[in-house]
Amino acid sequence: MSSDVPSTSSPAGQAGQVLYRKWRPQTFAEVVGQEPVTRTLRNSIASKRIAHAYLLSGPRGTGKTSLGRLVAKAANCASPEDGEPCNECDSCRAFLEGRAIDFIEQDAASHNSVDDIRQLRENVVLNPMSGEYKVYLLDEVHMLSGSAENALLKTLEEPPPHIIFVLATTEPHRVSATIISRCQRFDLRRIPAPAVAERLAFICDKEGFTLDEVSLQEVARSAGGSLRDAINGLEQIVTYYGASPSPEQVREALGISVDARSAQLARLLLADPSTDSLGGEAGQALAEGLKLVAAVRDDGVDMRRFSREVVGYLRELLLVKAGVADTLDQSKETLAEMQALAKQANRAAIVSALKAIGRLDFRDDPQSSLPLELALVDLVAEAEKAVERPAAAAEKAVPAPTEPQPQFSIPASTAEEVAATATGATVGAPEPEAAEAEPAPTPAGVPADVSAGSPSPDSSGESAKGPGQALLARIRDACKESDKQLAALLNASCEVTSLEEDVLTLGFYHTFHLERMEAGGYADRLSELVSQELGKPMTAKLVHSPRRPTPGKVKSGHLVQAAQELGAKPVPREPEGPIGEGEHGDS
Ligand SMILES: [Zn+2]
């Protein structure tokens, strides 16, 4: 029978071995995140009530085989203390040095034939060579064939007294009930990220690696509850970047930049145009969101995965809002951020964003950013619709400032960037119009050019707007079934800027949508649809037309113009100041 060479060894053991093996727990107390299981196992060894068969189930990397080794070592230890192996007696030393002959580890996936098990049955009747127990660790036991499982069952039914079976599986539902009924079963859980981070810190300390706490938490979190994955991740990072990787290098290695952006997109999805408290008024949020999605796509990120991460963030936000933040594997900083956002975000908005992103269909093309973009447009349009009336009412009720100060909700950093781009000025230079965080004075008197009803200065398309928008709605209806993507692109992302004898001009608020239209080759299809609607040959022209401020005209300045280019609109109320400042840098 072929048995794997046990690889247990002391931390001081062989050089060059993988970190995970080197730092396997050598006592039950060192096992991370499985306290109820380790306590029970330790007690059973201390009281000499050792079962003949244990079934350890749990996700990968949660310590199943490590626990199996510990059971074998502790059961054979000459002087265990409270069920813990002494790590000093001959038997313990044999385990530590990887030469324990009474410990047989076998991967059921590669030894799953009935012959393998028959051989095992022949061997189990032989007495242990040195210790008290012969321990068989059968990993991935659900991989045994049916007949091999039957053969194993026969052994489990009448186990020789000196035998301990430790069966490990990631898929307990695939292990037959009769096998399970012969075992003492333990279900291992995913290891909480803080516990993983703590173990990583311990290993770093011993190995002389220097990683900051946030980096360790990120390594831990990215491993999704698997200590093995976390330690392997750590090893890869220090192998590549050396013993003292910078936080940026760690993030790069883990691909965390994607994570940060998914949280940022989630925040934008929740931007409430009526409160201006969540980092953006709707038009601004849409522009930022589309820019971010495009950047993610251009980085070659799998958009399906990215969307899942957005959903994950929203889901966690909902949990935070429900007051169960302590169940989340998040760093203190992230949790504080989420709590602030959860306080301001409306629960219904979170749920509707969660639903919208959760049901996105990427089956056709996981690299396509379109589903996400369209969901973003829909959500923002929805939010806008929801606040349109209350906002208009609020504006009439509140006297506008004498000095019309456009209250853009762009985070200061973005505003400064915009100002710098527009003027060539240095970022950070004070810009009077960028003083968006300061409450604007509200003396009485409504200047004519800020009143809600005043026409926009660029009114060339105004006359076409009524019939034009109706035409647009008809076109959208006409292609709703046949061209879903086109219909979605026409929804809330553009307006008719002019309708002439034989040319319909559609102005898209954002270049992203315009590019989408062009890339999709939709201009011809649109011309066709317009011609059909109007009963005469028409040409559809697509242009970029930044959305004009709707609640009222604002005094224009280079910052205002630049902000409008980004899709920003004036906000009728004082902003409470955006949250998450400084996180917009990568969008
Ligand atoms: Zn010992």
XYZ file of C-alpha atoms and ligand atoms in Angstrom:
588
model
C 0.000 0.000 0.000
C 1.300 3.386 -0.870
C 1.148 5.903 1.886
C 2.112 9.495 1.726
C 5.088 10.540 3.720
C 3.812 12.602 6.599
C 5.083 16.112 6.276
C 4.640 17.243 9.848
C 7.685 18.929 11.160
C 8.784 21.410 13.726
C 8.863 25.118 13.023
C 12.598 24.793 13.421
C 12.540 22.006 10.854
C 13.767 21.752 7.311
C 14.573 24.900 5.439
C 12.905 25.478 2.123
C 9.626 23.872 2.961
C 6.425 25.706 2.310
C 5.345 28.076 5.017
C 2.001 26.426 5.525
C 3.592 23.080 6.392
C 6.270 24.676 8.463
C 3.680 26.456 10.586
C 1.142 23.713 10.972
C -0.253 23.894 14.501
C 1.683 21.624 16.854
C -0.823 21.807 19.695
C -4.608 22.026 19.773
C -4.229 25.473 21.314
C -2.424 26.635 18.176
C -5.285 25.612 15.889
C -6.904 28.787 14.682
C -10.603 29.503 14.860
C -11.983 26.051 15.745
C -12.247 26.256 19.529
C -15.267 24.008 20.167
C -13.740 21.240 18.056
C -10.266 21.443 19.543
C -11.640 21.529 23.090
C -13.695 18.385 22.524
C -10.818 16.543 20.865
C -8.410 17.554 23.618
C -10.854 16.401 26.281
C -11.392 13.051 24.605
C -7.635 12.478 24.537
C -7.141 13.705 28.118
C -9.866 11.356 29.348
C -8.680 8.509 27.105
C -12.083 8.304 25.473
C -10.743 8.275 21.973
C -13.207 7.443 19.225
C -12.314 4.926 16.546
C -13.396 7.177 13.793
C -13.681 10.924 13.428
C -15.231 12.737 10.527
C -13.887 16.246 10.069
C -15.819 18.265 7.545
C -15.329 21.854 6.530
C -14.185 24.197 3.789
C -10.662 23.888 2.445
C -7.863 25.257 4.539
C -9.782 25.250 7.797
C -7.515 22.742 9.529
C -8.971 19.288 8.882
C -5.746 17.466 8.149
C -3.846 19.506 10.729
C -6.362 18.348 13.328
C -6.076 14.758 12.091
C -2.308 14.938 12.617
C -2.767 16.415 16.063
C -5.150 13.641 17.060
C -2.592 11.082 15.899
C 0.260 12.799 17.722
C -1.634 13.459 20.945
C -3.110 9.945 21.071
C 0.404 8.488 20.799
C 2.119 10.977 23.110
C 3.851 9.400 26.101
C 3.017 12.266 28.433
C 0.149 14.370 27.163
C -0.877 17.363 29.249
C -4.591 18.074 29.298
C -4.869 16.241 26.017
C -2.148 18.337 24.377
C 0.839 16.502 22.894
C 4.068 17.203 24.799
C 6.083 17.630 21.604
C 9.096 16.215 23.462
C 8.652 12.468 23.858
C 10.016 10.058 21.246
C 6.633 9.651 19.604
C 6.026 13.403 19.420
C 9.519 13.933 18.020
C 8.847 11.322 15.367
C 5.727 13.263 14.347
C 7.569 16.579 14.403
C 10.324 15.195 12.240
C 7.968 13.587 9.768
C 8.941 9.993 10.492
C 5.975 8.750 12.504
C 5.426 5.263 11.182
C 2.032 4.732 12.785
C 0.519 7.684 11.021
C -0.728 6.983 7.525
C -2.134 9.802 5.481
C -3.940 8.898 2.337
C -5.714 10.991 -0.223
C -8.963 9.248 -0.998
C -9.171 11.058 -4.293
C -6.176 9.145 -5.630
C -6.716 5.962 -3.585
C -10.380 5.452 -4.148
C -10.469 1.962 -5.598
C -11.774 -1.041 -3.749
C -8.248 -2.533 -3.949
C -6.820 0.441 -2.090
C -9.318 -0.005 0.697
C -8.886 -3.782 0.721
C -5.187 -3.230 1.217
C -5.938 -0.775 3.969
C -8.180 -3.372 5.644
C -5.371 -5.888 5.551
C -3.024 -3.392 7.128
C -5.263 -2.156 9.902
C -5.229 -5.549 11.638
C -1.486 -5.207 12.157
C -0.496 -3.659 15.462
C 1.107 -0.255 15.618
C 4.885 -0.400 15.277
C 5.819 1.898 18.108
C 2.957 3.896 19.574
C -0.345 2.973 21.074
C -2.459 3.832 18.045
C -2.181 3.511 14.340
C -3.901 6.504 12.801
C -5.276 6.583 9.270
C -6.048 9.989 7.893
C -8.227 9.651 4.795
C -8.497 13.014 3.127
C -11.330 13.883 0.745
C -13.143 10.742 1.818
C -16.178 11.626 -0.294
C -14.059 10.648 -3.314
C -14.092 6.953 -2.438
C -15.912 4.747 -4.921
C -19.067 3.038 -3.746
C -17.399 -0.321 -3.331
C -14.405 1.224 -1.564
C -16.815 2.953 0.775
C -18.465 -0.388 1.527
C -15.098 -1.946 2.256
C -14.221 0.943 4.580
C -17.573 0.595 6.297
C -16.790 -3.021 7.188
C -13.629 -1.871 8.956
C -15.482 0.911 10.728
C -18.101 -1.545 11.944
C -15.534 -3.696 13.744
C -12.507 -1.541 14.246
C -9.430 -3.121 15.780
C -8.850 -1.435 19.178
C -5.542 0.177 18.221
C -6.892 1.959 15.149
C -8.099 5.523 14.760
C -9.601 6.677 11.517
C -9.730 10.365 10.779
C -11.873 10.999 7.737
C -11.719 14.478 6.270
C -14.014 15.952 3.678
C -14.973 19.241 2.144
C -18.250 17.717 1.014
C -19.893 15.803 3.861
C -23.164 15.513 1.930
C -21.359 13.186 -0.466
C -20.278 10.813 2.293
C -22.724 8.004 2.839
C -24.909 8.234 5.913
C -23.776 4.824 7.131
C -20.153 5.973 7.192
C -21.093 9.180 8.984
C -23.093 7.227 11.556
C -19.934 5.291 12.483
C -17.947 8.454 13.134
C -17.777 11.161 15.690
C -18.441 14.129 13.506
C -16.993 17.642 13.725
C -17.917 20.456 11.400
C -15.148 22.977 11.019
C -16.096 26.508 10.156
C -14.532 29.100 7.941
C -11.910 30.835 9.999
C -12.791 34.447 10.837
C -10.429 36.899 9.135
C -9.228 38.495 12.395
C -8.121 35.069 13.667
C -6.339 34.380 10.381
C -4.669 37.799 10.549
C -3.509 37.072 14.065
C -1.912 33.816 12.991
C -0.278 35.565 10.044
C 1.133 38.168 12.426
C 2.567 35.370 14.549
C 4.192 33.735 11.543
C 5.564 37.082 10.299
C 7.056 37.704 13.693
C 8.793 34.325 13.707
C 9.926 34.567 10.101
C 11.090 38.176 10.255
C 8.542 39.498 7.768
C 7.284 43.034 8.193
C 3.755 43.659 7.028
C 1.507 46.302 8.483
C -1.691 45.317 10.231
C -4.006 46.431 7.441
C -2.037 44.364 4.929
C -2.302 41.294 7.141
C -6.031 41.828 7.430
C -6.308 42.108 3.693
C -4.331 38.929 3.127
C -6.585 37.216 5.665
C -9.780 38.516 4.118
C -8.781 37.601 0.608
C -8.321 33.995 1.735
C -12.035 33.697 2.477
C -11.734 31.748 5.723
C -8.948 29.438 4.632
C -5.817 29.691 6.755
C -3.903 27.637 4.221
C -4.766 30.048 1.420
C -3.837 32.975 3.653
C -0.429 31.549 4.566
C 0.229 30.566 0.963
C -0.765 34.090 -0.061
C 1.635 35.550 2.486
C 4.386 33.320 1.225
C 3.823 34.364 -2.372
C 3.926 38.018 -1.409
C 7.196 37.784 0.533
C 8.714 35.557 -2.121
C 7.952 38.121 -4.745
C 8.401 41.414 -2.915
C 10.804 40.460 -0.140
C 10.333 40.301 3.599
C 8.983 43.841 3.966
C 6.436 44.430 1.240
C 4.715 47.802 1.154
C 0.941 47.991 1.626
C 0.652 48.911 -2.059
C 2.588 45.816 -3.071
C 0.366 43.651 -0.895
C -2.725 45.185 -2.414
C -1.337 44.692 -5.869
C -0.531 41.057 -5.157
C -4.015 40.455 -3.842
C -5.781 42.377 -6.560
C -7.375 44.470 -3.834
C -7.682 47.498 -6.060
C -10.700 45.818 -7.584
C -12.235 45.365 -4.163
C -11.838 49.018 -3.304
C -13.519 50.027 -6.502
C -16.456 47.700 -5.964
C -17.102 49.365 -2.615
C -16.785 52.723 -4.270
C -19.279 51.791 -6.959
C -21.668 50.535 -4.294
C -21.414 53.930 -2.608
C -22.167 55.683 -5.883
C -25.152 53.435 -6.467
C -26.552 54.680 -3.204
C -25.906 58.338 -3.919
C -29.096 60.063 -2.970
C -29.832 63.069 -5.156
C -32.113 64.531 -2.506
C -29.629 64.645 0.327
C -26.312 65.061 -1.377
C -24.835 63.213 1.524
C -23.435 60.124 -0.109
C -20.651 61.445 -2.186
C -22.671 62.715 -5.024
C -25.832 64.052 -6.469
C -27.308 61.754 -9.060
C -25.771 63.116 -12.255
C -22.418 63.286 -10.577
C -22.787 59.772 -9.187
C -23.716 58.473 -12.607
C -20.720 60.087 -14.264
C -18.389 58.827 -11.576
C -19.919 55.380 -11.667
C -19.685 55.027 -15.416
C -16.119 56.254 -15.371
C -15.271 53.754 -12.688
C -16.921 50.861 -14.505
C -15.083 51.768 -17.700
C -11.781 51.887 -15.834
C -12.440 48.483 -14.277
C -13.324 47.037 -17.657
C -10.248 48.553 -19.264
C -8.128 46.854 -16.615
C -9.373 43.566 -17.998
C -11.254 42.703 -14.821
C -13.922 40.026 -15.125
C -17.046 42.162 -14.870
C -19.092 39.312 -13.491
C -16.656 38.931 -10.642
C -16.560 42.666 -10.093
C -20.355 42.796 -9.972
C -20.356 39.999 -7.431
C -18.013 42.061 -5.313
C -20.372 45.027 -5.545
C -23.203 42.743 -4.468
C -21.039 41.467 -1.622
C -20.399 44.977 -0.396
C -24.075 45.943 -0.593
C -25.026 42.781 1.226
C -22.604 43.551 4.008
C -23.906 47.086 4.135
C -27.383 45.731 4.657
C -26.077 43.609 7.530
C -24.383 46.651 9.030
C -27.637 48.553 8.726
C -29.396 45.678 10.467
C -26.945 46.063 13.329
C -25.038 42.826 12.885
C -21.757 44.329 11.779
C -19.832 42.094 14.148
C -20.496 39.100 11.909
C -18.459 40.658 9.120
C -14.837 39.926 8.346
C -13.928 43.552 7.854
C -11.211 45.765 9.181
C -12.127 48.369 11.776
C -11.584 51.160 9.274
C -13.826 49.555 6.667
C -16.489 48.829 9.246
C -16.490 52.426 10.447
C -16.849 53.568 6.851
C -19.690 51.136 6.243
C -21.432 52.209 9.405
C -21.324 55.839 8.334
C -22.705 54.941 4.936
C -25.357 52.630 6.365
C -26.534 55.419 8.635
C -27.176 57.697 5.691
C -28.315 55.222 3.076
C -31.913 54.333 2.834
C -32.618 50.649 3.327
C -34.906 50.451 0.308
C -32.160 51.985 -1.822
C -29.669 49.348 -0.679
C -32.142 46.577 -1.401
C -32.998 47.924 -4.808
C -29.310 48.320 -5.724
C -28.653 44.824 -4.427
C -31.454 43.434 -6.560
C -30.463 45.356 -9.657
C -26.829 44.260 -9.554
C -27.615 40.789 -8.258
C -29.750 39.885 -11.242
C -27.319 41.062 -13.900
C -26.829 38.512 -16.603
C -23.263 38.080 -17.809
C -23.812 34.797 -19.604
C -23.215 36.302 -23.004
C -19.993 38.031 -22.113
C -18.458 38.176 -18.647
C -16.095 40.914 -19.862
C -18.872 43.212 -20.932
C -19.424 46.254 -18.787
C -22.739 47.066 -20.397
C -25.040 45.211 -17.964
C -23.439 47.019 -15.057
C -23.578 50.386 -16.794
C -27.220 49.979 -17.638
C -28.084 48.960 -14.107
C -26.239 52.034 -12.891
C -28.212 54.275 -15.239
C -31.485 52.699 -14.165
C -30.725 53.033 -10.489
C -29.712 56.657 -10.791
C -32.757 57.439 -12.932
C -34.918 55.752 -10.334
C -33.357 57.770 -7.544
C -33.789 60.969 -9.526
C -37.398 60.209 -10.208
C -37.996 59.533 -6.550
C -36.707 62.937 -5.483
C -37.730 65.118 -8.400
C -40.890 66.429 -6.825
C -39.777 66.768 -3.231
C -36.631 68.508 -4.468
C -38.569 70.968 -6.577
C -40.879 71.682 -3.685
C -37.973 72.156 -1.347
C -36.404 74.602 -3.710
C -39.463 76.789 -3.807
C -39.707 76.733 -0.055
C -36.103 77.638 0.644
C -34.927 81.053 -0.481
C -31.920 80.803 -2.715
C -28.676 82.619 -1.898
C -28.156 86.127 -3.262
C -24.773 85.174 -4.584
C -25.638 82.127 -6.611
C -23.126 79.639 -5.329
C -23.391 76.425 -7.244
C -23.480 73.698 -4.654
C -21.808 70.833 -6.384
C -21.539 67.667 -4.508
C -18.204 66.646 -5.885
C -15.723 65.619 -3.257
C -13.135 68.298 -2.751
C -10.380 66.260 -4.311
C -12.332 65.769 -7.503
C -13.361 69.394 -7.584
C -9.754 70.414 -7.297
C -8.757 68.061 -10.051
C -11.490 69.417 -12.245
C -10.458 72.969 -11.506
C -6.877 72.127 -12.223
C -7.750 70.473 -15.494
C -9.815 73.422 -16.555
C -7.385 76.150 -15.616
C -4.031 74.486 -15.545
C -3.765 75.518 -11.924
C -2.021 73.446 -9.319
C -4.166 70.933 -7.570
C -4.860 72.133 -4.096
C -4.875 75.800 -4.987
C -7.832 77.410 -3.263
C -10.726 77.882 -5.614
C -13.618 79.977 -4.422
C -16.158 77.938 -6.318
C -14.833 74.737 -4.858
C -15.881 75.754 -1.371
C -18.643 73.213 -1.541
C -18.231 71.945 1.970
C -19.051 75.312 3.463
C -22.689 76.031 4.085
C -23.877 78.684 1.704
C -25.533 81.733 3.228
C -29.232 81.847 2.626
C -30.366 85.437 2.614
C -33.720 86.250 1.118
C -34.156 87.228 -2.484
C -34.208 84.947 -5.440
C -32.034 86.104 -8.296
C -33.758 85.775 -11.610
C -31.199 83.423 -13.059
C -31.462 80.844 -10.291
C -35.195 80.507 -10.360
C -36.425 77.059 -11.170
C -38.336 78.011 -14.265
C -35.730 80.034 -16.113
C -34.759 78.587 -19.459
C -31.374 77.154 -20.031
C -28.979 79.418 -21.919
C -28.384 76.784 -24.533
C -31.952 76.504 -25.678
C -31.385 75.547 -29.285
C -32.954 72.190 -28.647
C -35.675 73.376 -26.313
C -38.305 73.646 -29.003
C -37.646 70.102 -30.122
C -37.731 68.805 -26.610
C -41.445 68.121 -26.208
C -42.161 66.261 -29.447
C -38.570 65.030 -29.539
C -38.769 63.344 -26.170
C -42.089 61.759 -27.120
C -40.494 60.467 -30.296
C -37.597 59.097 -28.280
C -40.027 57.288 -25.982
C -41.785 55.740 -29.003
C -38.486 54.609 -30.488
C -37.498 53.071 -27.196
C -40.787 51.192 -27.036
C -40.404 50.040 -30.621
C -37.042 48.411 -29.960
C -37.680 47.285 -26.375
C -38.071 43.675 -27.410
C -35.789 43.439 -30.432
C -32.848 45.535 -29.180
C -32.825 45.435 -25.413
C -29.398 47.028 -25.127
C -30.275 49.857 -27.475
C -33.534 50.489 -25.627
C -31.678 50.581 -22.347
C -29.077 52.957 -23.733
C -31.848 55.286 -24.887
C -33.366 55.257 -21.449
C -32.348 58.193 -19.302
C -28.945 58.605 -20.891
C -29.816 61.038 -23.673
C -32.281 63.539 -24.982
C -33.342 64.813 -28.361
C -31.272 67.929 -28.926
C -32.737 68.754 -32.309
C -35.273 67.386 -34.755
C -34.840 68.716 -38.262
C -36.319 67.841 -41.626
C -34.392 64.630 -42.031
C -32.004 64.531 -39.104
C -32.702 63.598 -35.499
C -29.889 64.559 -33.166
C -29.587 62.684 -29.914
C -27.438 64.243 -27.242
C -25.887 61.809 -24.810
C -25.130 63.157 -21.370
C -22.060 61.020 -21.007
C -19.392 60.075 -23.482
C -19.529 56.541 -22.108
C -22.973 56.029 -23.519
C -22.123 57.768 -26.736
C -19.144 55.450 -27.140
C -21.367 52.483 -26.355
C -23.782 53.534 -29.050
C -20.988 53.949 -31.538
C -19.249 50.733 -30.589
C -22.533 48.870 -30.838
C -23.162 50.271 -34.325
C -26.534 51.519 -33.201
C -26.666 54.673 -35.331
C -27.932 52.841 -38.414
C -30.478 50.907 -36.422
C -31.647 54.152 -34.862
C -32.002 55.812 -38.261
C -34.120 52.872 -39.317
C -36.318 53.170 -36.249
C -36.751 56.937 -36.593
C -37.610 56.546 -40.270
C -40.212 53.942 -39.371
C -41.718 56.138 -36.683
C -41.920 59.250 -38.833
C -42.711 57.471 -42.097
C -39.900 59.166 -44.010
C -36.181 58.618 -44.445
C -34.363 60.001 -41.433
C -30.803 59.989 -40.198
C -29.966 59.705 -36.524
C -27.030 61.763 -35.378
C -25.371 61.011 -32.063
C -23.562 63.739 -30.181
C -22.207 64.352 -26.730
C -24.391 66.802 -24.882
C -23.632 67.204 -21.208
C -26.791 67.411 -19.206
C -27.853 70.959 -18.488
C -28.681 71.930 -14.960
C -32.333 71.221 -14.445
C -33.336 72.705 -11.088
C -32.154 76.120 -12.166
C -29.473 77.870 -14.053
C -26.265 78.472 -12.212
C -23.686 81.068 -12.893
C -21.125 79.553 -15.110
C -17.470 79.421 -14.338
C -14.804 77.091 -15.491
C -15.333 74.820 -12.509
C -19.060 74.734 -13.066
C -18.592 73.920 -16.698
C -16.063 71.260 -15.960
C -18.314 69.756 -13.329
C -21.212 69.760 -15.742
C -19.020 67.985 -18.226
C -18.776 65.286 -15.617
C -22.525 65.207 -15.359
C -22.840 67.234 -12.185
C -25.934 69.203 -11.500
C -26.537 71.926 -8.944
C -28.084 70.732 -5.753
C -30.912 72.713 -4.275
C -29.833 72.088 -0.695
C -26.749 72.455 1.346
C -24.526 69.434 1.142
C -23.609 67.708 4.337
C -20.238 66.982 2.882
C -19.396 63.888 0.925
C -18.124 60.813 2.634
C -15.365 58.622 1.472
C -13.257 61.502 0.306
C -9.925 60.624 -1.078
C -11.226 57.335 -2.389
C -12.097 58.712 -5.730
C -8.560 58.809 -6.874
C -8.675 55.551 -8.778
C -11.858 56.115 -10.646
Zn 4.663 13.547 23.491
